[in-house]
Tab-separated table of C-alpha atoms and ligand atoms in Angstrom:
chain	number	residue	atom	x	y	z
A	1128	MET	CA	4.365	3.713	-4.784
A	1129	MET	CA	4.831	6.561	-6.995
A	1130	ASN	CA	8.202	6.204	-9.451
A	1131	HIS	CA	9.992	9.533	-10.853
A	1132	SER	CA	12.278	10.450	-13.064
A	1133	LEU	CA	16.278	10.629	-11.361
A	1134	PRO	CA	15.348	10.704	-7.909
A	1135	ARG	CA	17.492	12.564	-5.205
A	1136	LEU	CA	17.539	10.480	-2.214
A	1137	PHE	CA	19.242	11.808	0.680
A	1138	VAL	CA	19.200	10.139	4.591
A	1139	LEU	CA	18.597	12.839	7.247
A	1140	ILE	CA	19.840	10.915	9.808
A	1141	VAL	CA	21.140	7.608	9.828
A	1142	ALA	CA	20.479	5.691	12.521
A	1143	THR	CA	23.815	4.239	14.457
A	1144	GLY	CA	21.121	1.475	16.179
A	1145	VAL	CA	18.195	-0.302	14.550
A	1146	ALA	CA	17.729	0.756	10.681
A	1147	LEU	CA	14.892	-1.624	10.370
A	1148	SER	CA	15.065	-1.233	6.348
A	1149	ALA	CA	12.461	-3.296	4.354
A	1150	CYS	CA	15.204	-4.537	2.644
A	1151	SER	CA	17.845	-5.639	5.102
A	1152	THR	CA	14.733	-7.841	6.411
A	1153	VAL	CA	14.275	-9.012	3.079
A	1154	ARG	CA	18.153	-10.186	2.853
A	1155	GLN	CA	18.367	-11.921	5.830
A	1156	THR	CA	15.303	-13.805	5.597
A	1157	THR	CA	16.144	-15.091	2.144
A	1158	SER	CA	19.482	-15.854	3.038
A	1159	SER	CA	18.901	-17.298	6.891
A	1160	SER	CA	16.761	-19.613	4.535
A	1161	SER	CA	18.701	-21.050	1.459
A	1162	GLU	CA	20.708	-22.810	4.474
A	1163	SER	CA	17.843	-24.679	5.018
A	1164	THR	CA	17.175	-25.560	1.411
A	1165	ARG	CA	14.843	-29.140	1.988
A	1166	THR	CA	16.021	-31.944	-0.947
A	1167	ILE	CA	13.637	-32.507	-3.396
A	1168	SER	CA	14.112	-35.853	-5.769
A	1169	ALA	CA	14.985	-35.440	-9.821
A	1170	GLU	CA	11.970	-36.987	-10.519
A	1171	THR	CA	9.552	-34.016	-8.470
A	1172	SER	CA	11.729	-31.492	-10.150
A	1173	ALA	CA	11.727	-32.883	-13.499
A	1174	LYS	CA	7.617	-32.977	-13.325
A	1175	ALA	CA	7.449	-29.382	-11.719
A	1176	ARG	CA	9.267	-27.990	-14.578
A	1177	THR	CA	7.216	-29.876	-17.034
A	1178	ILE	CA	3.870	-28.307	-14.816
A	1179	LEU	CA	4.969	-24.790	-15.299
A	1180	LYS	CA	5.574	-25.180	-18.766
A	1181	GLU	CA	2.612	-26.292	-19.248
A	1182	ALA	CA	1.152	-23.166	-17.713
A	1183	GLY	CA	3.394	-20.922	-19.604
A	1184	LEU	CA	5.358	-20.298	-15.976
A	1185	ARG	CA	9.110	-20.082	-14.735
A	1186	MET	CA	10.760	-21.051	-11.555
A	1187	SER	CA	14.570	-20.288	-10.504
A	1188	GLY	CA	16.881	-19.989	-12.965
A	1189	ASP	CA	14.809	-18.327	-15.456
A	1190	SER	CA	14.217	-14.192	-15.112
A	1191	THR	CA	11.464	-12.406	-15.580
A	1192	ARG	CA	10.310	-9.584	-17.274
A	1193	ALA	CA	10.555	-6.443	-14.620
A	1194	TYR	CA	7.725	-3.833	-15.673
A	1195	SER	CA	8.670	-0.703	-13.062
A	1196	TYR	CA	6.225	0.961	-10.662
A	1197	ASP	CA	5.196	3.323	-14.324
A	1198	PRO	CA	4.575	0.040	-17.263
A	1199	PRO	CA	3.699	1.306	-20.650
A	1200	GLY	CA	0.001	2.509	-20.587
A	1201	SER	CA	0.138	3.530	-16.536
A	1202	LEU	CA	-0.659	7.034	-17.339
A	1203	ASN	CA	-3.587	6.036	-19.582
A	1204	THR	CA	-6.771	5.712	-17.260
A	1205	ASN	CA	-9.192	4.631	-19.221
A	1206	ASP	CA	-10.845	1.146	-18.134
A	1207	LYS	CA	-9.200	-1.714	-19.457
A	1208	PRO	CA	-9.915	-5.097	-19.383
A	1209	VAL	CA	-9.524	-6.924	-16.010
A	1210	GLU	CA	-9.689	-11.025	-15.476
A	1211	PHE	CA	-11.410	-11.380	-11.990
A	1212	GLN	CA	-10.329	-14.614	-9.852
A	1213	LYS	CA	-12.415	-17.629	-10.343
A	1214	LYS	CA	-13.511	-18.041	-6.442
A	1215	ARG	CA	-13.393	-21.653	-5.615
A	1216	THR	CA	-11.866	-24.018	-3.215
A	1217	PHE	CA	-9.098	-26.574	-5.077
A	1218	ALA	CA	-9.608	-29.909	-3.627
A	1219	PHE	CA	-7.054	-32.888	-3.832
A	1220	ALA	CA	-9.100	-35.640	-2.227
A	1221	GLY	CA	-6.147	-38.121	-3.358
A	1222	ALA	CA	-3.948	-35.831	-1.048
A	1223	ASP	CA	-6.017	-34.661	1.340
A	1224	VAL	CA	-5.207	-31.619	0.629
A	1225	TYR	CA	-7.145	-28.053	-0.049
A	1226	PHE	CA	-6.708	-25.060	-0.607
A	1227	SER	CA	-9.154	-21.991	-1.488
A	1228	ASN	CA	-9.429	-18.632	-2.363
A	1229	GLU	CA	-13.547	-17.714	-1.124
A	1230	PHE	CA	-12.167	-14.902	0.963
A	1231	ASP	CA	-12.030	-10.995	0.865
A	1232	GLY	CA	-8.537	-10.230	-0.268
A	1233	ALA	CA	-7.243	-13.823	-1.392
A	1234	ARG	CA	-5.444	-14.428	-4.437
A	1235	LEU	CA	-5.323	-17.627	-6.135
A	1236	ASN	CA	-5.422	-18.187	-9.321
A	1237	ASP	CA	-4.669	-22.007	-10.232
A	1238	MET	CA	-3.480	-25.117	-8.255
A	1239	LYS	CA	-1.201	-27.816	-9.755
A	1240	MET	CA	0.116	-30.817	-7.214
A	1241	VAL	CA	3.287	-32.694	-8.753
A	1242	ASN	CA	2.860	-35.189	-5.861
A	1243	ASP	CA	0.464	-35.491	-2.706
A	1244	SER	CA	2.644	-33.346	-0.698
A	1245	THR	CA	3.992	-31.091	-3.617
A	1246	PHE	CA	1.757	-28.188	-5.084
A	1247	ILE	CA	2.128	-25.463	-6.952
A	1248	ALA	CA	0.768	-22.214	-6.694
A	1249	VAL	CA	-0.423	-20.321	-9.988
A	1250	LEU	CA	-0.776	-16.533	-9.603
A	1251	ALA	CA	-1.702	-13.811	-11.645
A	1252	PRO	CA	-2.435	-9.815	-11.936
A	1253	GLU	CA	-6.204	-8.302	-12.372
A	1254	ASN	CA	-4.487	-7.092	-15.474
A	1255	ALA	CA	-0.964	-6.322	-17.359
A	1256	PRO	CA	0.998	-4.700	-17.678
A	1257	VAL	CA	1.449	-3.955	-13.662
A	1258	ASN	CA	4.683	-3.759	-11.342
A	1259	TYR	CA	5.520	-7.031	-9.824
A	1260	SER	CA	3.531	-6.368	-6.588
A	1261	ALA	CA	2.656	-9.790	-6.916
A	1262	TRP	CA	0.262	-10.344	-4.445
A	1263	TYR	CA	-1.200	-13.696	-2.717
A	1264	GLY	CA	-3.712	-14.559	-0.233
A	1265	PHE	CA	-5.467	-18.502	0.387
A	1266	LYS	CA	-6.356	-20.664	2.876
A	1267	ALA	CA	-5.058	-24.561	3.107
A	1268	TRP	CA	-6.084	-27.349	5.296
A	1269	THR	CA	-6.445	-31.404	5.536
A	1270	ASN	CA	-9.010	-33.289	7.323
A	1271	ALA	CA	-5.983	-36.190	7.853
A	1272	SER	CA	-6.126	-36.303	12.260
A	1273	SER	CA	-2.453	-35.704	11.622
A	1274	ALA	CA	-0.773	-33.203	10.848
A	1275	LYS	CA	0.950	-33.164	7.089
A	1276	THR	CA	3.941	-30.709	6.179
A	1277	ILE	CA	3.552	-29.688	2.284
A	1278	ARG	CA	5.831	-27.674	0.014
A	1279	LEU	CA	3.570	-25.090	-2.256
A	1280	THR	CA	5.880	-22.605	-4.593
A	1281	LEU	CA	4.537	-19.632	-5.378
A	1282	THR	CA	4.760	-19.026	-9.094
A	1283	TYR	CA	3.887	-15.495	-11.171
A	1284	ARG	CA	2.366	-14.501	-14.340
A	1285	GLU	CA	3.384	-11.256	-15.235
A	1286	ALA	CA	5.798	-11.010	-12.139
A	1287	ARG	CA	8.506	-11.990	-9.541
A	1288	HIS	CA	8.352	-12.647	-5.696
A	1289	ARG	CA	8.221	-9.569	-3.237
A	1290	TYR	CA	6.174	-10.950	0.483
A	1291	ILE	CA	7.721	-12.989	3.039
A	1292	PRO	CA	4.359	-14.890	3.663
A	1293	LYS	CA	2.372	-14.496	6.946
A	1294	LEU	CA	0.674	-17.227	8.612
A	1295	SER	CA	-2.585	-16.745	10.751
A	1296	ARG	CA	-4.885	-19.618	12.298
A	1297	LYS	CA	-7.030	-17.318	13.913
A	1298	PRO	CA	-6.890	-14.312	11.340
A	1299	SER	CA	-8.199	-10.997	12.282
A	1300	ALA	CA	-8.061	-7.163	11.372
A	1301	ASP	CA	-5.403	-7.323	14.692
A	1302	TRP	CA	-1.993	-7.569	13.114
A	1303	HIS	CA	-0.944	-9.927	16.068
A	1304	SER	CA	-3.106	-12.841	15.014
A	1305	TRP	CA	-0.214	-12.921	12.169
A	1306	SER	CA	3.269	-13.807	11.431
A	1307	PRO	CA	5.800	-13.883	9.131
A	1308	ILE	CA	6.223	-17.345	8.147
A	1309	ASP	CA	9.803	-19.187	10.002
A	1310	PRO	CA	12.584	-18.202	7.492
A	1311	ALA	CA	13.615	-22.234	7.932
A	1312	SER	CA	10.480	-22.803	5.999
A	1313	TYR	CA	10.983	-20.745	3.039
A	1314	LYS	CA	13.112	-20.101	0.512
A	1315	VAL	CA	12.857	-17.703	-2.633
A	1316	HIS	CA	14.547	-18.279	-6.196
A	1317	TYR	CA	16.319	-15.636	-8.107
A	1318	ASP	CA	17.237	-16.031	-11.524
A	1319	SER	CA	20.034	-16.961	-13.294
A	1320	ALA	CA	21.946	-13.113	-12.003
A	1321	GLY	CA	21.423	-13.997	-8.663
A	1322	ARG	CA	18.790	-10.803	-8.405
A	1323	GLU	CA	15.141	-11.564	-9.500
A	1324	THR	CA	13.236	-13.294	-7.317
A	1325	THR	CA	11.232	-14.689	-9.473
A	1326	SER	CA	9.106	-17.394	-7.202
A	1327	ALA	CA	9.373	-18.979	-3.619
A	1328	THR	CA	8.709	-22.638	-2.034
A	1329	LEU	CA	7.100	-22.659	1.307
A	1330	HIS	CA	7.253	-25.631	3.689
A	1331	LEU	CA	3.133	-25.905	5.287
A	1332	THR	CA	2.235	-27.568	7.565
A	1333	LEU	CA	-1.460	-28.389	7.263
A	1334	SER	CA	-4.141	-29.974	9.635
A	1335	PRO	CA	-8.144	-29.376	10.000
A	1336	ASP	CA	-7.335	-25.948	11.598
A	1337	THR	CA	-7.633	-23.957	8.516
A	1338	LEU	CA	-3.626	-22.071	7.781
A	1339	TRP	CA	-4.280	-18.763	6.450
A	1340	VAL	CA	-1.467	-17.655	3.945
A	1341	SER	CA	-1.421	-13.851	2.592
A	1342	GLY	CA	1.615	-11.322	1.557
A	1343	HIS	CA	0.700	-9.302	4.573
A	1344	GLU	CA	-2.032	-9.781	7.422
A	1345	LEU	CA	-5.227	-8.831	6.049
A	1346	PHE	CA	-7.285	-5.986	6.292
A	1347	THR	CA	-10.089	-5.734	3.666
A	1348	SER	CA	-13.321	-2.819	3.147
A	1349	SER	CA	-15.274	-4.922	6.100
A	1350	ASP	CA	-12.141	-3.800	8.433
A	1351	PHE	CA	-12.037	-0.398	7.290
A	1352	GLU	CA	-16.007	-0.052	7.864
A	1353	ALA	CA	-15.598	-1.340	11.376
A	1354	TRP	CA	-13.017	0.824	12.026
A	1355	SER	CA	-14.655	3.787	10.423
A	1356	ALA	CA	-18.260	3.350	12.417
A	1357	ASN	CA	-15.665	2.772	15.912
A	1358	LEU	CA	-14.039	5.980	15.614
A	1359	ALA	CA	-17.764	7.822	14.196
A	1360	LYS	CA	-19.104	6.664	18.329
A	1361	LEU	CA	-16.688	9.666	19.185
A	1362	PRO	CA	-19.305	12.725	19.581
A	1363	PHE	CA	-16.849	14.869	17.118
A	1364	VAL	CA	-16.405	12.386	14.138
A	1365	LYS	CA	-19.028	11.703	11.011
A	1366	LYS	CA	-19.361	8.701	8.786
A	1367	SER	CA	-20.379	9.230	5.347
A	1368	THR	CA	-19.214	7.956	1.389
A	1369	LEU	CA	-18.153	9.702	-0.677
A	1370	GLY	CA	-19.764	7.506	-3.503
A	1371	LYS	CA	-19.254	4.265	-4.875
A	1372	SER	CA	-16.480	2.350	-6.037
A	1373	SER	CA	-16.063	0.790	-9.341
A	1374	GLN	CA	-17.975	-2.583	-8.978
A	1375	GLY	CA	-20.607	-0.202	-6.313
A	1376	LYS	CA	-18.915	-0.720	-3.062
A	1377	PRO	CA	-19.718	2.283	-0.354
A	1378	LEU	CA	-16.475	5.003	-0.169
A	1379	ILE	CA	-15.882	5.637	3.354
A	1380	ARG	CA	-15.878	9.139	4.180
A	1381	LEU	CA	-14.806	10.449	7.853
A	1382	ASP	CA	-14.623	13.857	9.147
A	1383	ILE	CA	-13.512	15.168	12.484
A	1384	VAL	CA	-15.482	17.777	12.534
A	1385	GLU	CA	-15.200	19.670	16.525
A	1386	ALA	CA	-13.615	23.346	14.797
A	1387	ALA	CA	-16.473	25.386	12.513
A	1388	PRO	CA	-16.976	23.865	9.120
A	1389	GLY	CA	-14.643	26.525	7.047
A	1390	ALA	CA	-11.858	25.641	9.374
A	1391	PRO	CA	-8.602	24.690	7.903
A	1392	CYS	CA	-8.329	21.119	7.117
A	1393	VAL	CA	-5.959	18.207	6.671
A	1394	VAL	CA	-6.553	15.852	4.098
A	1395	ILE	CA	-5.575	12.028	4.791
A	1396	VAL	CA	-6.339	9.709	1.747
A	1397	SER	CA	-4.928	5.064	1.462
A	1398	ARG	CA	-4.734	2.355	-0.423
A	1399	GLN	CA	-5.543	3.363	-3.654
A	1400	HIS	CA	-3.204	0.486	-4.001
A	1401	PRO	CA	-4.659	-2.825	-2.802
A	1402	PRO	CA	-1.355	-5.158	-1.298
A	1403	GLU	CA	-0.138	-1.816	0.529
A	1404	HIS	CA	-1.449	-2.719	4.290
A	1405	THR	CA	1.471	-0.664	6.714
A	1406	GLY	CA	0.302	2.081	5.266
A	1407	THR	CA	-2.258	1.698	6.652
A	1408	LEU	CA	-1.030	0.222	9.796
A	1409	ALA	CA	0.567	3.858	10.126
A	1410	LEU	CA	-2.710	5.483	8.439
A	1411	LEU	CA	-4.946	3.700	11.497
A	1412	PRO	CA	-2.980	5.213	14.810
A	1413	PHE	CA	-1.996	8.541	12.517
A	1414	VAL	CA	-5.926	9.088	12.850
A	1415	GLU	CA	-6.529	7.864	16.083
A	1416	THR	CA	-4.213	10.317	17.831
A	1417	LEU	CA	-5.664	13.470	15.512
A	1418	ALA	CA	-8.789	12.612	16.801
A	1419	GLY	CA	-7.429	11.753	20.620
A	1420	ASP	CA	-8.291	11.770	24.254
A	1421	THR	CA	-5.358	14.436	24.228
A	1422	PRO	CA	-4.481	18.442	25.569
A	1423	LEU	CA	-2.964	18.653	21.754
A	1424	ALA	CA	-6.122	17.340	20.319
A	1425	LYS	CA	-8.382	19.115	21.948
A	1426	GLU	CA	-6.613	22.273	20.989
A	1427	PHE	CA	-6.290	20.405	17.095
A	1428	ARG	CA	-10.026	20.205	16.834
A	1429	GLN	CA	-10.979	23.610	17.784
A	1430	LYS	CA	-8.743	25.002	15.002
A	1431	PHE	CA	-8.663	22.508	12.375
A	1432	ARG	CA	-11.318	19.867	10.471
A	1433	VAL	CA	-9.526	16.198	9.492
A	1434	PHE	CA	-11.044	14.429	6.149
A	1435	VAL	CA	-10.269	10.996	5.915
A	1436	ALA	CA	-10.893	8.369	3.272
A	1437	PRO	CA	-9.226	6.106	4.300
A	1438	CYS	CA	-9.743	3.237	1.702
A	1439	MET	CA	-10.102	4.343	-2.155
A	1440	ASN	CA	-10.049	0.875	-3.531
A	1441	PRO	CA	-12.390	-1.565	-1.439
A	1442	ASP	CA	-12.380	-3.304	-4.871
A	1443	GLY	CA	-8.678	-3.927	-5.412
A	1444	VAL	CA	-8.442	-4.569	-2.024
A	1445	ASP	CA	-11.436	-6.942	-1.534
A	1446	GLY	CA	-10.421	-9.162	-5.265
A	1447	GLY	CA	-7.110	-9.066	-3.509
A	1448	HIS	CA	-5.670	-7.146	-6.865
A	1449	TRP	CA	-2.017	-6.370	-7.518
A	1450	ARG	CA	-2.184	-2.831	-8.503
A	1451	HIS	CA	-5.594	-1.599	-9.778
A	1452	ASN	CA	-8.816	-0.886	-9.192
A	1453	ALA	CA	-11.714	-3.345	-10.743
A	1454	HIS	CA	-11.781	-1.379	-14.396
A	1455	GLY	CA	-7.766	-2.222	-14.296
A	1456	VAL	CA	-6.069	1.060	-13.802
A	1457	ASP	CA	-3.724	2.090	-11.522
A	1458	LEU	CA	-5.759	4.988	-9.454
A	1459	ASN	CA	-2.773	7.146	-8.146
A	1460	ARG	CA	-2.047	7.716	-11.607
A	1461	ASP	CA	-5.340	9.073	-12.220
A	1462	TRP	CA	-5.195	12.588	-10.764
A	1463	LEU	CA	-4.783	14.939	-13.808
A	1464	ASN	CA	-7.619	12.995	-16.126
A	1465	PHE	CA	-10.080	11.830	-12.904
A	1466	ASN	CA	-11.293	9.032	-15.334
A	1467	GLN	CA	-11.787	6.458	-12.434
A	1468	PRO	CA	-14.420	6.741	-9.770
A	1469	GLU	CA	-12.672	6.341	-6.583
A	1470	PRO	CA	-10.234	9.658	-7.301
A	1471	ARG	CA	-13.129	11.008	-8.679
A	1472	ALA	CA	-15.478	11.290	-5.632
A	1473	VAL	CA	-12.685	12.182	-3.189
A	1474	ARG	CA	-11.618	15.241	-5.879
A	1475	ASP	CA	-15.225	16.348	-5.777
A	1476	ALA	CA	-15.625	16.289	-1.806
A	1477	LEU	CA	-12.466	18.710	-1.240
A	1478	LEU	CA	-13.498	20.905	-4.047
A	1479	LYS	CA	-16.626	21.346	-2.717
A	1480	MET	CA	-15.292	22.088	0.547
A	1481	ARG	CA	-12.629	24.024	-1.205
A	1482	ASP	CA	-15.271	26.325	-3.371
A	1483	SER	CA	-18.532	25.953	-1.067
A	1484	LEU	CA	-16.997	26.410	2.357
A	1485	GLN	CA	-14.088	28.234	1.280
A	1486	THR	CA	-11.681	25.926	2.902
A	1487	ARG	CA	-8.421	26.126	3.291
A	1488	PHE	CA	-6.096	22.812	3.254
A	1489	VAL	CA	-2.771	22.910	4.877
A	1490	PHE	CA	-1.304	19.761	5.379
A	1491	GLY	CA	-2.229	16.440	2.654
A	1492	VAL	CA	-0.917	12.824	3.051
A	1493	ASP	CA	-1.153	10.273	1.429
A	1494	PHE	CA	-0.312	6.180	2.986
A	1495	HIS	CA	1.327	3.692	0.932
A	1496	THR	CA	3.559	0.579	1.069
A	1497	THR	CA	6.583	-0.476	-1.075
A	1498	GLN	CA	10.040	-2.041	-0.142
A	1499	HIS	CA	11.226	0.158	2.178
A	1500	ASP	CA	10.286	2.978	4.553
A	1501	ILE	CA	10.690	6.475	2.303
A	1502	PHE	CA	8.656	9.622	2.112
A	1503	TYR	CA	7.900	10.993	-1.090
A	1504	THR	CA	8.051	14.527	-1.323
A	1505	LEU	CA	7.908	17.762	-3.858
A	1506	SER	CA	10.735	19.952	-4.301
A	1507	ASN	CA	10.871	23.571	-5.442
A	1508	PRO	CA	11.688	24.171	-8.738
A	1509	PRO	CA	13.726	26.905	-10.209
A	1510	MET	CA	10.465	29.451	-10.529
A	1511	ASN	CA	10.166	32.979	-13.399
A	1512	THR	CA	11.613	30.640	-16.004
A	1513	ALA	CA	10.358	31.657	-19.843
A	1514	ALA	CA	7.987	28.655	-19.136
A	1515	ASP	CA	6.365	29.930	-16.106
A	1516	SER	CA	6.109	33.242	-17.048
A	1517	ALA	CA	3.713	31.711	-20.083
A	1518	GLU	CA	2.204	30.172	-17.967
A	1519	TYR	CA	1.465	33.259	-15.353
A	1520	ALA	CA	-0.073	34.704	-18.927
A	1521	ARG	CA	-2.606	31.908	-19.474
A	1522	ASN	CA	-2.988	30.504	-15.689
A	1523	PRO	CA	-3.461	33.634	-13.204
A	1524	ALA	CA	-4.035	30.513	-10.673
A	1525	TYR	CA	-0.389	29.293	-11.427
A	1526	LYS	CA	1.085	32.529	-10.228
A	1527	GLN	CA	-0.560	31.350	-6.881
A	1528	TYR	CA	0.476	27.902	-6.871
A	1529	ASN	CA	4.052	28.355	-7.585
A	1530	ALA	CA	4.464	31.871	-4.782
A	1531	ALA	CA	3.801	29.738	-2.205
A	1532	ALA	CA	5.515	27.163	-3.186
A	1533	ALA	CA	8.832	26.721	-1.197
A	1534	GLU	CA	6.671	27.654	1.908
A	1535	ARG	CA	5.141	24.740	1.586
A	1536	SER	CA	7.725	22.485	0.461
A	1537	LYS	CA	10.057	24.255	3.869
A	1538	PHE	CA	6.888	22.746	6.500
A	1539	VAL	CA	7.293	19.114	4.762
A	1540	GLU	CA	10.634	19.467	5.703
A	1541	THR	CA	10.220	20.488	9.018
A	1542	TRP	CA	7.336	18.025	9.519
A	1543	LEU	CA	10.198	15.179	8.887
A	1544	GLU	CA	12.858	16.776	10.597
A	1545	ARG	CA	10.955	16.815	14.091
A	1546	THR	CA	8.994	13.472	13.037
A	1547	GLN	CA	12.798	12.085	12.887
A	1548	ALA	CA	14.103	13.561	15.636
A	1549	LEU	CA	11.670	11.864	17.980
A	1550	PHE	CA	12.973	8.399	16.525
A	1551	PRO	CA	16.386	9.200	16.263
A	1552	ALA	CA	16.798	4.930	16.031
A	1553	TYR	CA	14.668	5.186	13.057
A	1554	GLN	CA	15.552	6.055	9.471
A	1555	VAL	CA	13.502	8.480	7.680
A	1556	THR	CA	14.148	8.757	3.884
A	1557	ILE	CA	13.423	11.225	1.695
A	1558	SER	CA	12.841	11.085	-2.045
A	1559	ASP	CA	12.525	14.520	-3.193
A	1560	SER	CA	11.812	15.394	-6.990
A	1561	PRO	CA	10.867	18.334	-8.592
A	1562	ARG	CA	6.984	19.876	-8.620
A	1563	THR	CA	5.650	20.587	-12.059
A	1564	PRO	CA	1.959	22.561	-12.862
A	1565	ASN	CA	0.740	18.964	-13.618
A	1566	GLY	CA	1.310	15.017	-12.286
A	1567	ALA	CA	-0.893	11.934	-11.848
A	1568	THR	CA	-0.625	11.486	-8.154
A	1569	SER	CA	-3.109	12.435	-5.076
A	1570	GLY	CA	0.350	14.150	-3.684
A	1571	ARG	CA	0.798	16.709	-6.330
A	1572	TRP	CA	-2.975	16.825	-6.731
A	1573	PHE	CA	-3.262	17.964	-3.615
A	1574	ASP	CA	-0.467	20.833	-4.089
A	1575	ARG	CA	-1.714	21.643	-7.416
A	1576	GLU	CA	-5.567	22.276	-6.705
A	1577	LEU	CA	-5.909	22.381	-2.760
A	1578	LEU	CA	-2.276	24.636	-2.365
A	1579	ALA	CA	-1.108	22.144	0.571
A	1580	PRO	CA	1.644	21.065	1.261
A	1581	SER	CA	1.504	17.452	0.488
A	1582	LEU	CA	3.405	13.885	0.414
A	1583	THR	CA	3.184	10.353	-0.070
A	1584	TYR	CA	4.254	8.328	3.501
A	1585	GLU	CA	5.350	4.783	2.175
A	1586	VAL	CA	5.922	2.093	4.732
A	1587	GLY	CA	8.103	-1.142	3.864
A	1588	ASP	CA	6.870	-4.404	3.423
A	1589	GLU	CA	8.589	-5.925	6.790
A	1590	THR	CA	8.851	-3.110	8.876
A	1591	ASP	CA	7.778	-3.775	12.832
A	1592	ARG	CA	4.496	-3.409	12.767
A	1593	GLU	CA	4.912	-1.696	16.649
A	1594	LEU	CA	7.423	0.506	14.702
A	1595	ILE	CA	5.010	1.934	12.432
A	1596	ARG	CA	2.412	2.691	15.091
A	1597	GLN	CA	4.984	4.841	16.809
A	1598	ILE	CA	5.890	6.736	13.839
A	1599	GLY	CA	2.095	6.984	12.757
A	1600	VAL	CA	1.192	8.066	16.626
A	1601	GLY	CA	4.712	10.489	16.413
A	1602	SER	CA	4.722	12.057	13.509
A	1603	ALA	CA	0.506	12.941	14.104
A	1604	LYS	CA	1.597	14.996	17.285
A	1605	VAL	CA	4.785	16.483	14.933
A	1606	LEU	CA	1.723	17.650	12.256
A	1607	MET	CA	-0.915	18.833	15.007
A	1608	GLU	CA	2.240	21.262	17.234
A	1609	MET	CA	3.292	22.450	14.058
A	1610	LEU	CA	-0.469	23.895	12.303
A	1611	LEU	CA	-1.076	25.116	16.467
A	1612	LYS	CA	2.740	26.782	15.700
A	1613	LYS	CA	4.350	24.982	19.189
B	1071	ZN	ZN1	0.875	2.775	-3.659
């Protein structure tokens, strides 16, 4: 998610029906679960607090420091020290309870036992400061023949609780293989002011059939690889690599290439921020629709190309990072200095298209996840100011950038209006911020360097998964229609 100073929020159309905003979902879930708090003995409670104190952690009743999406230092994108979690199984043989972080996407830094049915999970970010999107992912089981219910509290270093747990006994890339935890088995703890969600307690039923618990459904680099390979079975989809991530993983590139090499191009990127899976749940149907077997998509592909970097941060995704890449850097703050290999690889590929093929970029979108659905757009600043005149004299390209800026903003605005019209019961919320000649996010770089109408497409944490798919499909159709001027 991006952060803008004084965002101007407005809602195009407020739904009268079911507006599936994550905020209301979260409130409903936490209030209903607080009714079902199970009793815990004073002795267990005291012991839990001692363990937490020893580990330097806090639980409900305490406040944690809350960082914004741009904590101090986030715009410095030079490599920073990262603490990689130790991959292991936490065996509490006496209690016959086991936890493990030995899979891609896992995050579980430590486990403490309070008694044989009460446990504390310790979760820490890859490095700090970091915003408080505290990711977790682990699996748990018992070897006991009868099912065993445990009470597990998630505690965080440097953060607060955010994600409603998703559970699976048989996880796959298909979100249907996961379910949100039963609200009756989930309690969020608040600080003394009643606002900050400092930790959460889950009641989990363990059996020899392993239970997977995660902040969102898991979709890791191997799932992106499989999805991309499958799409590349289509004759007009080409799969290649943009380069390597910080830890040497391939950065996937997909090109939809029926139109001539110099045809105008749509740019799609995603997963700069590791936990942001619902953004992926929008990206997949969006791209599949552009590559679809419909008359509209066929006509679109005769005239336009598509460039996709679906997983820009595979190290962070597989490492269960909260925000950063393997160099401890927020990639969506590196589109000014390009200190990190991942944005650099995307930039170089796009500039090569622009400079060697004279490609014109007609749309740029970056998929993310945040607490609620929101579209971050760029508004037009007042032009021809003294500062503009000085910049024109210094940089002739800036004049071109500024000249068509209103047109770019208008294109995005129309796209959102037409998408809204398709989904009257859905609330399209826009956060508009002024266009500036520099800016460190992908959307600003697409606007500034590629002169492409651009935006950041943020999907809520708990937005209905089927609705996410429908909007992904619908908004892709609207884009094709607009580019074809229908
Ligand atoms: Zn993000």
